[in-house]
Short mmCIF file of N, CA, C and O in Angstrom, two decimals:
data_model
loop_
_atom_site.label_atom_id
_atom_site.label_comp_id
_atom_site.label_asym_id
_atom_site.label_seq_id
_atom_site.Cartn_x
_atom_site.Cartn_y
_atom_site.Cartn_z
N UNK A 1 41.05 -58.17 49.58
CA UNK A 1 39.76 -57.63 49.19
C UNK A 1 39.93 -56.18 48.75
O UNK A 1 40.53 -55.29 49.35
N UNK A 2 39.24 -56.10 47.52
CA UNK A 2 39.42 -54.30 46.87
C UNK A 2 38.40 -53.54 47.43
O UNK A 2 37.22 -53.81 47.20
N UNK A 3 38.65 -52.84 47.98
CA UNK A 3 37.02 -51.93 48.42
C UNK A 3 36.80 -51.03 47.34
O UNK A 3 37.64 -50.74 46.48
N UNK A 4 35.61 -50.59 47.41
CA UNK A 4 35.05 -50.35 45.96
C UNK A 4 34.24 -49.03 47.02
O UNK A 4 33.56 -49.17 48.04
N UNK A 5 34.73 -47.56 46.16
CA UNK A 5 33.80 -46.42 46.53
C UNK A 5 33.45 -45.56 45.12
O UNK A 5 34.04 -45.16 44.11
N UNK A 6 32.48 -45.56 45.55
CA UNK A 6 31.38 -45.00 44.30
C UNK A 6 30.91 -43.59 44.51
O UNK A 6 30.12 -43.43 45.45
N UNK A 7 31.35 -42.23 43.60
CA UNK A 7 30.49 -40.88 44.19
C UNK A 7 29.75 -40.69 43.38
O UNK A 7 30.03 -40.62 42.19
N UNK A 8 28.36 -40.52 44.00
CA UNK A 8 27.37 -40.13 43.11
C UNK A 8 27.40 -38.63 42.88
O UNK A 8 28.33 -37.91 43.23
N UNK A 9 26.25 -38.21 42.24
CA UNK A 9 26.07 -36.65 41.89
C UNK A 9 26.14 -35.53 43.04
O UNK A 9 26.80 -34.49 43.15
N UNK A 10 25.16 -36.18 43.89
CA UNK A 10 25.49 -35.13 45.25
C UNK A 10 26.68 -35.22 45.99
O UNK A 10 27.22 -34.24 46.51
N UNK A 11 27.02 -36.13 46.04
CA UNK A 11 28.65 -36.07 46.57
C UNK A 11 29.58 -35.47 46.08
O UNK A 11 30.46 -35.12 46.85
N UNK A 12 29.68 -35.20 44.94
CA UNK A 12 30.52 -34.95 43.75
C UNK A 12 30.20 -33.16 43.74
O UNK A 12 30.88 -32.46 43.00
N UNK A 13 29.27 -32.63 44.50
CA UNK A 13 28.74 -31.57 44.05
C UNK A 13 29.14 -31.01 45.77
O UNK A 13 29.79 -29.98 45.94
N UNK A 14 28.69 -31.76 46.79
CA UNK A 14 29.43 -31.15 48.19
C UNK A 14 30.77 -31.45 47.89
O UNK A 14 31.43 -30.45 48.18
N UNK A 15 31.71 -32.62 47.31
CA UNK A 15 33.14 -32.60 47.59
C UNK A 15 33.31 -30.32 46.39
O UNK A 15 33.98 -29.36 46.77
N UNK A 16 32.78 -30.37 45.65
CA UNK A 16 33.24 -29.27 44.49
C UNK A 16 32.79 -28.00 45.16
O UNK A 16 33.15 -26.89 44.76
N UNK A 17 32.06 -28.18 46.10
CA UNK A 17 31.24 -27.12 47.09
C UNK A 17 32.73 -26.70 47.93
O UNK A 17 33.45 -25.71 47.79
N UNK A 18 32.85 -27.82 48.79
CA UNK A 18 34.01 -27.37 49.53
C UNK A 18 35.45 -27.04 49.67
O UNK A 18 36.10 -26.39 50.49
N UNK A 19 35.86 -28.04 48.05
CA UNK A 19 37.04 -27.65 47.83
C UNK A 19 37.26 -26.47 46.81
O UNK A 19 38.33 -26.01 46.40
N UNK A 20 36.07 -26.11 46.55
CA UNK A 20 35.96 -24.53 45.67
C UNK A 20 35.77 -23.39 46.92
O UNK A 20 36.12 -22.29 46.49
N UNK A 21 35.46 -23.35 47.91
CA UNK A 21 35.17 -22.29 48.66
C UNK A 21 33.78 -21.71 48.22
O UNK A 21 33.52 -20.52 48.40
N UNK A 22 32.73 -22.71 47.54
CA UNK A 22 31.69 -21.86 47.06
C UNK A 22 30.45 -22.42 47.49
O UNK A 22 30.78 -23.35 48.23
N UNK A 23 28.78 -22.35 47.41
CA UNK A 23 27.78 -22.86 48.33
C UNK A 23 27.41 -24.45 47.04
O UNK A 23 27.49 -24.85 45.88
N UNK A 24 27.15 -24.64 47.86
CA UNK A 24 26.51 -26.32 47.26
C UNK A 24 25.27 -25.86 45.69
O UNK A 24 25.32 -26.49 44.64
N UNK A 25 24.36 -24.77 45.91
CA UNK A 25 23.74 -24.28 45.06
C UNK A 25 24.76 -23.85 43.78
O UNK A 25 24.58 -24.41 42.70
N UNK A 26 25.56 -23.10 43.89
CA UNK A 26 26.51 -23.02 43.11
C UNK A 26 27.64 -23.89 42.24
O UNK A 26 28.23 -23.66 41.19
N UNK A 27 27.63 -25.05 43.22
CA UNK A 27 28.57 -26.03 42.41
C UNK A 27 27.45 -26.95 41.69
O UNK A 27 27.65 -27.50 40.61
N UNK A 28 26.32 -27.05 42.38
CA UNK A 28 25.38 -27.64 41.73
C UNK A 28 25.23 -26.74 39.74
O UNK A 28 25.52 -27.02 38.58
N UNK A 29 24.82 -26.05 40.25
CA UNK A 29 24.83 -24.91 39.16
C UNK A 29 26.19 -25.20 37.24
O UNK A 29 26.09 -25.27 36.01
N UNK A 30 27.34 -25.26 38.44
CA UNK A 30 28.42 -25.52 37.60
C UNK A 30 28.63 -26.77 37.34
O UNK A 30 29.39 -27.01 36.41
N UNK A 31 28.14 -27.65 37.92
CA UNK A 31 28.21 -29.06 37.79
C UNK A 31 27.18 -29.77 36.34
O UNK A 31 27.45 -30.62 35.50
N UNK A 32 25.68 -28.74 36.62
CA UNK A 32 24.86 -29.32 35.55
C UNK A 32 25.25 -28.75 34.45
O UNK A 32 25.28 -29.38 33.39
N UNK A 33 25.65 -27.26 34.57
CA UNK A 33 26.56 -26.18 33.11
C UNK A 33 27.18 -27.43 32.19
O UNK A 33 26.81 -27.96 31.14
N UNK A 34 28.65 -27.70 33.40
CA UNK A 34 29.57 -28.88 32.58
C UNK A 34 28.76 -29.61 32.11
O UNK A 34 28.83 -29.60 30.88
N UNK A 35 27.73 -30.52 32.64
CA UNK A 35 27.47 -31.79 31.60
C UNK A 35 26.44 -31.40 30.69
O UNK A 35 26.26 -32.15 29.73
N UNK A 36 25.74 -30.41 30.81
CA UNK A 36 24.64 -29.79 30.01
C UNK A 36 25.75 -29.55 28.46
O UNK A 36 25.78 -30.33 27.51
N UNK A 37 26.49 -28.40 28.57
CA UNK A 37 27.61 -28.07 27.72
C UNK A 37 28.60 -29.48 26.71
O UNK A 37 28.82 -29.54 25.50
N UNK A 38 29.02 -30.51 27.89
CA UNK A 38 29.56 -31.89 27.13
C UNK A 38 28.33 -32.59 26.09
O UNK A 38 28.45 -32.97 24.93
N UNK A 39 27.07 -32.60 27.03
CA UNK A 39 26.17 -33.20 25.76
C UNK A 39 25.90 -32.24 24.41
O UNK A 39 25.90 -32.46 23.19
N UNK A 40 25.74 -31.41 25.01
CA UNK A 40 25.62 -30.53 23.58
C UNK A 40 26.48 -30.50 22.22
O UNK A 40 26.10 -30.61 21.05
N UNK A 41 28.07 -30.29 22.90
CA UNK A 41 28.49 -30.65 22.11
C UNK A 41 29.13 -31.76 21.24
O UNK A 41 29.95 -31.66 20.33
N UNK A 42 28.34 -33.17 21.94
CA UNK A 42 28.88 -34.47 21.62
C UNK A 42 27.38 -34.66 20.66
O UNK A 42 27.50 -35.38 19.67
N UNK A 43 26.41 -34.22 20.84
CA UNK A 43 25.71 -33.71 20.41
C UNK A 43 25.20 -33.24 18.71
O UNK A 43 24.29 -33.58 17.95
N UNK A 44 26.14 -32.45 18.65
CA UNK A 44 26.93 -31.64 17.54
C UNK A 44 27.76 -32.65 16.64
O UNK A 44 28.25 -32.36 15.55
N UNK A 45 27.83 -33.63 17.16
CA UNK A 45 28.92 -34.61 17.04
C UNK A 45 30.82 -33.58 16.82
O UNK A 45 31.56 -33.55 15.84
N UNK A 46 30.94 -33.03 17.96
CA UNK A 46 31.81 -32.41 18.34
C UNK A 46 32.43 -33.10 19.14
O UNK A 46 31.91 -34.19 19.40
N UNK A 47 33.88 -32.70 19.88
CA UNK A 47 34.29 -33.38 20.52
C UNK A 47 34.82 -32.68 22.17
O UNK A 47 34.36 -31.54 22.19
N UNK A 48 35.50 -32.93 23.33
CA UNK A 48 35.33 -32.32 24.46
C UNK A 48 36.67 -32.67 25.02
O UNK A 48 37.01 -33.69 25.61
N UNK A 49 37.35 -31.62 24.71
CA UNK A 49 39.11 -32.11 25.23
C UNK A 49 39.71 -31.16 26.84
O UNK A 49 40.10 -29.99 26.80
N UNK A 50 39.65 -31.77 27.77
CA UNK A 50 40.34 -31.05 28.45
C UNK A 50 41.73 -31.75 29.10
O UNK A 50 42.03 -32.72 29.79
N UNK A 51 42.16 -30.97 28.62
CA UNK A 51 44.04 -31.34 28.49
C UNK A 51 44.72 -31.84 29.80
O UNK A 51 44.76 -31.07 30.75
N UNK A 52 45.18 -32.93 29.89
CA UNK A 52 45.56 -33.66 30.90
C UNK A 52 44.92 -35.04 31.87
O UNK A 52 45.29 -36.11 32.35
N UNK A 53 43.40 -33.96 31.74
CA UNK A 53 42.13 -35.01 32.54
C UNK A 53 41.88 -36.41 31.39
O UNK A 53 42.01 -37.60 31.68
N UNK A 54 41.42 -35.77 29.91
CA UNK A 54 40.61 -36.40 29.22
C UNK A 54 40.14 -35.92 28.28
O UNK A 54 40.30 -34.72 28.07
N UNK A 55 39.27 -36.88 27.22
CA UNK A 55 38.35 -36.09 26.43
C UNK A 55 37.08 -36.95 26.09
O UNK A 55 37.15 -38.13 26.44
N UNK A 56 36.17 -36.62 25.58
CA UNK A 56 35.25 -37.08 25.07
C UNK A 56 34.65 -37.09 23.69
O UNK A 56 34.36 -35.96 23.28
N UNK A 57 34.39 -38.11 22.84
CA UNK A 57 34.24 -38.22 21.51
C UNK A 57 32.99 -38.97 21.18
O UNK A 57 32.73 -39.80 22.06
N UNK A 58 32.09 -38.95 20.14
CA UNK A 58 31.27 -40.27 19.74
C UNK A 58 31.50 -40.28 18.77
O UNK A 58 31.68 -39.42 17.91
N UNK A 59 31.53 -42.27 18.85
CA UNK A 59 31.78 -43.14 17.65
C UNK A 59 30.22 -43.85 16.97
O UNK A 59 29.16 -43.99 17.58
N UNK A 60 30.38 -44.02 16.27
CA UNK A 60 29.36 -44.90 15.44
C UNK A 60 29.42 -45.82 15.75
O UNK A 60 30.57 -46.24 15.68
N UNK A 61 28.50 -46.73 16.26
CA UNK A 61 28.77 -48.14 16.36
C UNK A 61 27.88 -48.67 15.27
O UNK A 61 26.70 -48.34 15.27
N UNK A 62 28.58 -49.79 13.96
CA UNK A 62 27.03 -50.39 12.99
C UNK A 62 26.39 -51.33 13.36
O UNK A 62 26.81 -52.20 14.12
N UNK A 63 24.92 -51.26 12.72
CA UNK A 63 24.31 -52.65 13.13
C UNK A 63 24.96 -53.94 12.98
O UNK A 63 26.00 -54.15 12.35
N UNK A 64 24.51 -54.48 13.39
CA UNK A 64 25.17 -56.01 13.32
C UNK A 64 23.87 -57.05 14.39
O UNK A 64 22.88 -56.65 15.00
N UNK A 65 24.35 -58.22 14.27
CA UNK A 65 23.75 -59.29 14.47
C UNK A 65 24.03 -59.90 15.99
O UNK A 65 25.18 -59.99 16.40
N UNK A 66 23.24 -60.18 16.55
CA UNK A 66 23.86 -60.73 17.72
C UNK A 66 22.68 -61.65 18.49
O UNK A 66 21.52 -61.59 18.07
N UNK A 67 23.01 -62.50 19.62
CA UNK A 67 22.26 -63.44 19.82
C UNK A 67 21.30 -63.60 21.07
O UNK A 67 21.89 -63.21 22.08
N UNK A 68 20.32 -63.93 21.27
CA UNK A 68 19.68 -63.84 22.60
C UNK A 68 20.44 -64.45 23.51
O UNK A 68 20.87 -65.47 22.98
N UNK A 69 20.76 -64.37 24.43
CA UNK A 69 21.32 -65.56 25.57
C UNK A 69 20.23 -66.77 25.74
O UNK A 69 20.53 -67.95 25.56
N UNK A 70 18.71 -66.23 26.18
CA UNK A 70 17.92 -66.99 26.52
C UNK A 70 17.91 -67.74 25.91
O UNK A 70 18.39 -68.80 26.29
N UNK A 71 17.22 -67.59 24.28
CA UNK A 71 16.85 -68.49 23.31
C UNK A 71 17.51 -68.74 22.48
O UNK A 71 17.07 -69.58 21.70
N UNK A 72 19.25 -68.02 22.13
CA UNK A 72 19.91 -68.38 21.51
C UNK A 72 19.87 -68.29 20.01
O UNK A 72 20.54 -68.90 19.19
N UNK A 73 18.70 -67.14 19.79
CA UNK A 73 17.80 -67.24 18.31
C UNK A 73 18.67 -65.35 18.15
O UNK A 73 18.79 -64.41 18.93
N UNK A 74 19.16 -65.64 16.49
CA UNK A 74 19.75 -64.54 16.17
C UNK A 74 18.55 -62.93 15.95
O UNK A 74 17.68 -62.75 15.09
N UNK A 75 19.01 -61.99 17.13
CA UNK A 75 18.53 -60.71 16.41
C UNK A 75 19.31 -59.14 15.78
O UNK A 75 20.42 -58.61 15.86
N UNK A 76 18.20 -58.90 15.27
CA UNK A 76 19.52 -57.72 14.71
C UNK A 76 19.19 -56.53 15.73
O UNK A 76 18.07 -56.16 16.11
N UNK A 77 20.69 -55.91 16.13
CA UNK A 77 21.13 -55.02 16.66
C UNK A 77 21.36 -53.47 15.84
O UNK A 77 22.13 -53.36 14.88
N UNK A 78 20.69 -52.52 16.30
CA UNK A 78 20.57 -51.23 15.60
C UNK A 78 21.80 -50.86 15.52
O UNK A 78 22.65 -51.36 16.25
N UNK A 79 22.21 -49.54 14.24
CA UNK A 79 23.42 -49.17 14.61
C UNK A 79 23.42 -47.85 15.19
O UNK A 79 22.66 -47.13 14.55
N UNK A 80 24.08 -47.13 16.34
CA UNK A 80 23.86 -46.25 17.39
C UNK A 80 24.95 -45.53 17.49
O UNK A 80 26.05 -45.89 17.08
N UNK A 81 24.73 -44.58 17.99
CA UNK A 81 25.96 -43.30 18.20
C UNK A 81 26.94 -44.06 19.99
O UNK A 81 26.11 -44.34 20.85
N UNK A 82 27.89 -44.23 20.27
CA UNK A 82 28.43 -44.10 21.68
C UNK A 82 29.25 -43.25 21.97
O UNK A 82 30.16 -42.96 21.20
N UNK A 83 29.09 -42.68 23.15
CA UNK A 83 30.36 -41.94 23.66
C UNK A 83 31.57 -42.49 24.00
O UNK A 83 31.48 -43.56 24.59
N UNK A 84 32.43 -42.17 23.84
CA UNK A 84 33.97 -42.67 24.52
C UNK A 84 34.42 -41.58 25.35
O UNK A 84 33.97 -40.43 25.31
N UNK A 85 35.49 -42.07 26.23
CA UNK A 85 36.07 -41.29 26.91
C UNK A 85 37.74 -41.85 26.73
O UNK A 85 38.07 -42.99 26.38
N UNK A 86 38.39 -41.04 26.99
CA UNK A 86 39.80 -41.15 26.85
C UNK A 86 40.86 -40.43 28.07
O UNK A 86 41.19 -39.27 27.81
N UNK A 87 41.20 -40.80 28.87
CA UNK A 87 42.09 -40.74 29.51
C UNK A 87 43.07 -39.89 29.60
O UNK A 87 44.14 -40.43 29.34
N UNK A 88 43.15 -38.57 29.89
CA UNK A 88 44.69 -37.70 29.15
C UNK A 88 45.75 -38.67 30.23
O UNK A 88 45.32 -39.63 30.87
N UNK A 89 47.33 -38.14 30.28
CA UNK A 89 48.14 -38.62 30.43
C UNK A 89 48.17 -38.03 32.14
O UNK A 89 48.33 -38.94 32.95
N UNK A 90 48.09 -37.13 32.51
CA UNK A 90 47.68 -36.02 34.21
C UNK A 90 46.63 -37.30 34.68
O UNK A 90 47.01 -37.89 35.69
N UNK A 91 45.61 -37.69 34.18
CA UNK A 91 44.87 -38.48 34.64
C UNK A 91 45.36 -39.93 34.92
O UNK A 91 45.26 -40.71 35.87
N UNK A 92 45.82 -39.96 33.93
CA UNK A 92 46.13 -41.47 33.75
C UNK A 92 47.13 -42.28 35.08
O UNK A 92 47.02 -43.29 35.78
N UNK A 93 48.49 -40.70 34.85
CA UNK A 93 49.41 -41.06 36.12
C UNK A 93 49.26 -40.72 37.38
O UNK A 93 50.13 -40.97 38.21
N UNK A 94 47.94 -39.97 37.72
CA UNK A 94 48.06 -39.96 39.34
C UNK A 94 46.76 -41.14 39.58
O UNK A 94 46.51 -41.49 40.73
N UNK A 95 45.86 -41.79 38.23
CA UNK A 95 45.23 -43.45 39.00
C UNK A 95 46.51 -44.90 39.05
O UNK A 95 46.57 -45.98 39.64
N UNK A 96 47.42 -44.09 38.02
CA UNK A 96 48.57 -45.31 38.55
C UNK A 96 49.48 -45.26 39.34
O UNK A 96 50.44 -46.02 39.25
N UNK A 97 49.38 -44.48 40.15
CA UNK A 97 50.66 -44.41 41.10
C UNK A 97 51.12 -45.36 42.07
O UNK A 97 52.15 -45.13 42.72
#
């Protein structure tokens, strides 16, 4: 059996609290900066590289056609911006170890 742990936002913001030496208000602070800052500039349709961790890019996805499950009756699907994320190589080898 795989156990499965999930950190949400506040967790993520006391673990950055304590292993920064700084108050929970503060990592909170730096926590919304970072993702405030990533949307912006994905945003921009810019891109968000930090070297080793990862990066972040959006792709175009086009419309296209696709099918209800329920009714099995074809509808059309908009075409939409997605984000990707990418893996740097620092990241990659300490989830495969």
């Amino acid at each position: 059996m795989v156990k499965t742990f999930i950190m949400n936002k506040s967790e993520l913001i006391d673990a950055m609290a304590a292993s920064a030496g700084i108050t929970k208000a503060a990592a909170k602070l730096a926590l919304e900066s970072f993702l405030s800052n990533v949307e912006g500039t994905l945003k921009k349709g810019g891109r968000v590289s930090l070297v080793g961790f990862g990066s972040w890019s959006v792709s175009k996805r086009a419309a296209r056609e696709g099918r209800n499950p329920q009714t099995g009756k074809t509808i059309k699907i908009a075409a939409k911006n997605v984000v990707k994320f990418k893996a740097g190589a620092e990241l990659d080898g300490a989830v495969n170890k």
